[in-house]
């Protein structure tokens, strides 16, 4: 294991050159190819899927690098989305639009639940500035509290996963139970405008798609920076041998709390963009099922690869949509088989597939062009996969390129 | 809060709520025992545990159909046959799953979570395809229905007593199995030190398979018993999964005694709070308390291991 | 009756339908038209819907996976049956109906996504679907934005009236008020215990029930809600025993129902006795399949339709349903309401002489259907149906005996004054 952490660390230093062309390729796909080739309905769907990719990127940092598996990322996605939804709902509930209610001017579901005035915690959401801060701050604060409580007591691994899952369950019951304040199981629906701008029109959906994509790349680069700076290497080291890092004088808990909060912030941005693009927010995102699904997006992409997380999210969701459109009764079989297959056969997901099959093939393809000085370098790289197979423990945590 | 009731009514409240808590306790213990073995002893996060329970329930349903169609005279006793069959079938499926899937993942416990989640999706859809999306009604023999009146207010449901008795028997059985039998000793040996256990001649692969199958089999019996109190449908298993994991973790995952103690604590707390609060809030408060205590004491109520 | 041939069935349906059409002078012309050569596509479809010279596409949007599949399966079956029967009669305006089925997967955002697909990609002329209020709320903005037509089959809480939805189930007051009146008049009930699953429909329904009970000068002795999927009801049953209400008014849904009735019976509350009696608005014959008839025997339910209803329409409907989906099947209130959807749409299209959504909408109010299994229904200006309320008494075989029905059709009133 010690050898492994050294290997990872050296490997991280060795690949200090980022393969920028891969990021350019993804950018080209998201910014050019998809908008040109898809109609607005499908593009809006892709935009929705990409909001899950925010969560998956956060999970790459937390789970792939840091070894912290959270089954409650849906909580942060949901909280971010709810904050945005509260702002939009207040805007949609002007006294004129809600004149039919017994108390005009409050959201419709409050009226149905005999509330006669806006609850105090709804009031600040009148302001866009407050909302934008809250979208990030509320989930991060929540993550911070959980993180401090858990990591300073060295709760980790499986226990952390199960406790976060329980938190997701609690929050779902709470939101559904307090329907006068939260909209209950229906969620907050029928959101129409953002500062008077109709978010349901085609042009708005195009614009939101691009805003979403830009934010996604911003998060990708932040994550890339974190992964490549010293913190990222420390995270990997902690995953492999936590005590060793602790004995070296590092405060392990604070790193974990930090990275967990970063993951929560990413998820929250995704949630807010989801609300804007889809036009409602529902407690079904806060629960256990979506939280686990998001982990699976990340696993399918390859849990160590940031780009893999984006591709994984797109792939699983496209598969889900097309399976369920063609076989509404049977698509769950295919989804279940996909999850089992990914875990058993391709533990490193798409990124692993790329590394072990496509990358060597590329290399061979360009070999004739290579000049002499390149040859030894290639020889070194060619031996790496062998080293992989020689050490079984290495297989569990390959060092996929970012 | 007590002012509305007379003192005799209050006595009755506490008696009946205590009893309701005991039934809930039995339900929790039955749910959690199988998982305590699979998760606590083997470290496998089996998200398909609920689906194994529902398999047991479906087996019970099939047996009841079989008896009412072909052996109506023996219908009163079918439940025991059903439980036995439920154990055998779920244990067999468990062994199959262990062989096909779980044994490749022992070094990656978090990955068992994802793989078994996939398995649970497949099983759910399988139930839906085979048995239909609607719930099936499992008819119970008459002697299991009805109640026994102690006073005018206090009445004790017979199937509640039955579930309790069953729980006690299974718990003692599992305890003896893990402490006294050869398999139990081997299991514990493998859990404590796999390499050493292998070195002294224990077939660790076989022990793993039997242990997993045993855990699944107990889930099957639990599912069979739940047909008396709950619903049997393709997705009913998912209702139990969070509660089950919390009971096991709260008790301290590797301790069977801890599982029983935590089931008792959680069930009594929930049933008492349910009486004075609304059902939803009681559930939220119970779960919050459990999570809160787990944050203070991450190793659970009882734990053999030091924190990690 | 059971081996009724399909042709015979559709003939009699056609006869009944024609009879219904005769009642509307305006519709006479249309019904003649529909048996003449089919009108040209350009004439009946000016808004680019998926209508060709011989087909028209509609959508079926229900959950066939996830927790709600338990409830929604019956609706899918009913809608398919209605579409097949309409096709066997020659279709709508000479066009065969093709349906596109999508799975809402018990997940509200998925419902929104799929409804958008049905409207934007598939250009369906109508969509039959949704079951929970949450799924309807999720798709409603989509239908309003893209101007689609949704036929929604479930009894629900009211407080809504969309130009893009025809509600073929009852809104809350249609189901609740007559039921409570009946139980106070004939069973001399004085006190009620309200119980429900924790979401909008049970809460709103109980609110209406409570207002009505208090208007009658009677007492509500308790009100409780449990999370969806909750399976241990012993505590609330103990409370019921202490409070000794005359009526347990239960709006528990889904899998929780099974647990609730089994535990109620096991706790020694005998529903065959006069008090406490159970009155529910959430248990149809479908749910009894899971609960088991022996566990709910003696409870009363307030619905607009029961499978045991005796009239010619219903006998034909039940026979056709069993022929199509198997003898073991049961038909609940919502299943029947779902069956009305395609028929109401057909009638509206034929009255309008066009598939255009706006014309169908304009043709819908005051549309009558005399072939409805529940008897006669009429569409109100507010897009809900006039319908009767009936009280059923649950039997051990899983069926209800109808013990009461309102004399007149009850007017739907989704925004009831004094009950909000």
PDB file of C-alpha atoms in Angstrom, chain A residues 39 41-42 44-45 48-49 100 102 111-114 173 176-177 179 185-186 189-190 192 200-201 205 274 278 280 282 284-285 320-321 324-325 328-329 331-332, chain C residues 64-66 80 101-103 105 107-110 112-114 116-117 120-121 133-134 137-138 141 144-146 157 159 198-200 203-204 207 227-228 415 420:
ATOM      1  CA  UNK A  39     -33.334  20.432 -31.382  1.00  0.00           C
ATOM      2  CA  UNK A  41     -36.167  19.702 -26.659  1.00  0.00           C
ATOM      3  CA  UNK A  42     -33.220  17.309 -26.663  1.00  0.00           C
ATOM      4  CA  UNK A  44     -32.817  21.021 -22.845  1.00  0.00           C
ATOM      5  CA  UNK A  45     -32.638  17.388 -21.758  1.00  0.00           C
ATOM      6  CA  UNK A  48     -30.722  18.793 -17.405  1.00  0.00           C
ATOM      7  CA  UNK A  49     -28.290  15.883 -17.444  1.00  0.00           C
ATOM      8  CA  UNK A 100     -57.949  33.667  -6.860  1.00  0.00           C
ATOM      9  CA  UNK A 102     -57.864  33.403  -0.138  1.00  0.00           C
ATOM     10  CA  UNK A 111     -52.675  29.031   0.548  1.00  0.00           C
ATOM     11  CA  UNK A 112     -53.896  25.436   0.237  1.00  0.00           C
ATOM     12  CA  UNK A 113     -52.381  24.745   3.635  1.00  0.00           C
ATOM     13  CA  UNK A 114     -54.119  27.671   5.339  1.00  0.00           C
ATOM     14  CA  UNK A 173     -39.619  13.116   5.218  1.00  0.00           C
ATOM     15  CA  UNK A 176     -42.832  16.170   2.565  1.00  0.00           C
ATOM     16  CA  UNK A 177     -44.243  16.491   6.076  1.00  0.00           C
ATOM     17  CA  UNK A 179     -45.903  20.867   3.073  1.00  0.00           C
ATOM     18  CA  UNK A 185     -44.402  15.927  -2.146  1.00  0.00           C
ATOM     19  CA  UNK A 186     -45.421  18.077  -5.110  1.00  0.00           C
ATOM     20  CA  UNK A 189     -43.867  23.873  -9.239  1.00  0.00           C
ATOM     21  CA  UNK A 190     -44.954  26.198 -11.983  1.00  0.00           C
ATOM     22  CA  UNK A 192     -42.208  30.884 -14.935  1.00  0.00           C
ATOM     23  CA  UNK A 200     -39.758  28.630 -20.571  1.00  0.00           C
ATOM     24  CA  UNK A 201     -39.203  30.067 -24.024  1.00  0.00           C
ATOM     25  CA  UNK A 205     -33.591  27.552 -22.764  1.00  0.00           C
ATOM     26  CA  UNK A 274     -31.737  22.314 -12.675  1.00  0.00           C
ATOM     27  CA  UNK A 278     -36.672  22.384 -15.754  1.00  0.00           C
ATOM     28  CA  UNK A 280     -39.574  23.071 -10.769  1.00  0.00           C
ATOM     29  CA  UNK A 282     -39.212  18.340  -6.069  1.00  0.00           C
ATOM     30  CA  UNK A 284     -37.647  13.383  -5.115  1.00  0.00           C
ATOM     31  CA  UNK A 285     -34.138  14.817  -5.662  1.00  0.00           C
ATOM     32  CA  UNK A 320     -31.947   5.727 -19.353  1.00  0.00           C
ATOM     33  CA  UNK A 321     -33.963   8.009 -21.607  1.00  0.00           C
ATOM     34  CA  UNK A 324     -37.226   3.869 -21.197  1.00  0.00           C
ATOM     35  CA  UNK A 325     -38.638   5.337 -24.404  1.00  0.00           C
ATOM     36  CA  UNK A 328     -41.019   1.319 -20.816  1.00  0.00           C
ATOM     37  CA  UNK A 329     -41.603  -1.959 -19.010  1.00  0.00           C
ATOM     38  CA  UNK A 331     -35.590  -0.614 -18.901  1.00  0.00           C
ATOM     39  CA  UNK A 332     -34.788  -1.278 -15.249  1.00  0.00           C
TER      40      UNK A 332
ATOM     41  CA  UNK C  64     -45.154   1.311 -14.976  1.00  0.00           C
ATOM     42  CA  UNK C  65     -42.084   1.131 -12.768  1.00  0.00           C
ATOM     43  CA  UNK C  66     -41.461   2.406  -9.259  1.00  0.00           C
ATOM     44  CA  UNK C  80     -55.501   0.693 -23.846  1.00  0.00           C
ATOM     45  CA  UNK C 101     -46.658   4.729 -24.028  1.00  0.00           C
ATOM     46  CA  UNK C 102     -44.142   6.440 -21.786  1.00  0.00           C
ATOM     47  CA  UNK C 103     -43.053   5.503 -18.295  1.00  0.00           C
ATOM     48  CA  UNK C 105     -41.246   5.879 -13.320  1.00  0.00           C
ATOM     49  CA  UNK C 107     -40.702  10.234 -10.464  1.00  0.00           C
ATOM     50  CA  UNK C 108     -42.232  13.678 -10.986  1.00  0.00           C
ATOM     51  CA  UNK C 109     -39.385  15.223 -13.018  1.00  0.00           C
ATOM     52  CA  UNK C 110     -39.512  12.203 -15.307  1.00  0.00           C
ATOM     53  CA  UNK C 112     -42.389  16.415 -16.886  1.00  0.00           C
ATOM     54  CA  UNK C 113     -39.685  15.216 -19.255  1.00  0.00           C
ATOM     55  CA  UNK C 114     -41.871  12.548 -20.843  1.00  0.00           C
ATOM     56  CA  UNK C 116     -42.737  17.328 -23.011  1.00  0.00           C
ATOM     57  CA  UNK C 117     -41.518  14.575 -25.301  1.00  0.00           C
ATOM     58  CA  UNK C 120     -43.044  18.424 -28.572  1.00  0.00           C
ATOM     59  CA  UNK C 121     -41.512  15.419 -30.291  1.00  0.00           C
ATOM     60  CA  UNK C 133     -51.217  15.074  -7.787  1.00  0.00           C
ATOM     61  CA  UNK C 134     -47.477  15.578  -7.753  1.00  0.00           C
ATOM     62  CA  UNK C 137     -48.496  19.418 -10.949  1.00  0.00           C
ATOM     63  CA  UNK C 138     -45.195  18.548 -12.634  1.00  0.00           C
ATOM     64  CA  UNK C 141     -46.870  23.828 -16.907  1.00  0.00           C
ATOM     65  CA  UNK C 144     -50.117  24.826 -20.644  1.00  0.00           C
ATOM     66  CA  UNK C 145     -46.988  26.004 -22.429  1.00  0.00           C
ATOM     67  CA  UNK C 146     -47.247  23.649 -25.410  1.00  0.00           C
ATOM     68  CA  UNK C 157     -57.892  17.364  -3.941  1.00  0.00           C
ATOM     69  CA  UNK C 159     -58.030  23.572  -6.028  1.00  0.00           C
ATOM     70  CA  UNK C 198     -48.739  12.672   4.606  1.00  0.00           C
ATOM     71  CA  UNK C 199     -49.208  14.582   1.380  1.00  0.00           C
ATOM     72  CA  UNK C 200     -51.491  17.075  -0.252  1.00  0.00           C
ATOM     73  CA  UNK C 203     -54.498  16.659   3.955  1.00  0.00           C
ATOM     74  CA  UNK C 204     -56.773  18.704   1.705  1.00  0.00           C
ATOM     75  CA  UNK C 207     -59.544  19.634   5.698  1.00  0.00           C
ATOM     76  CA  UNK C 227     -45.196   9.222   5.830  1.00  0.00           C
ATOM     77  CA  UNK C 228     -45.904   7.510   2.525  1.00  0.00           C
ATOM     78  CA  UNK C 415     -62.797  25.714  -5.394  1.00  0.00           C
ATOM     79  CA  UNK C 420     -60.862  26.340   1.909  1.00  0.00           C
TER      80      UNK C 420
END
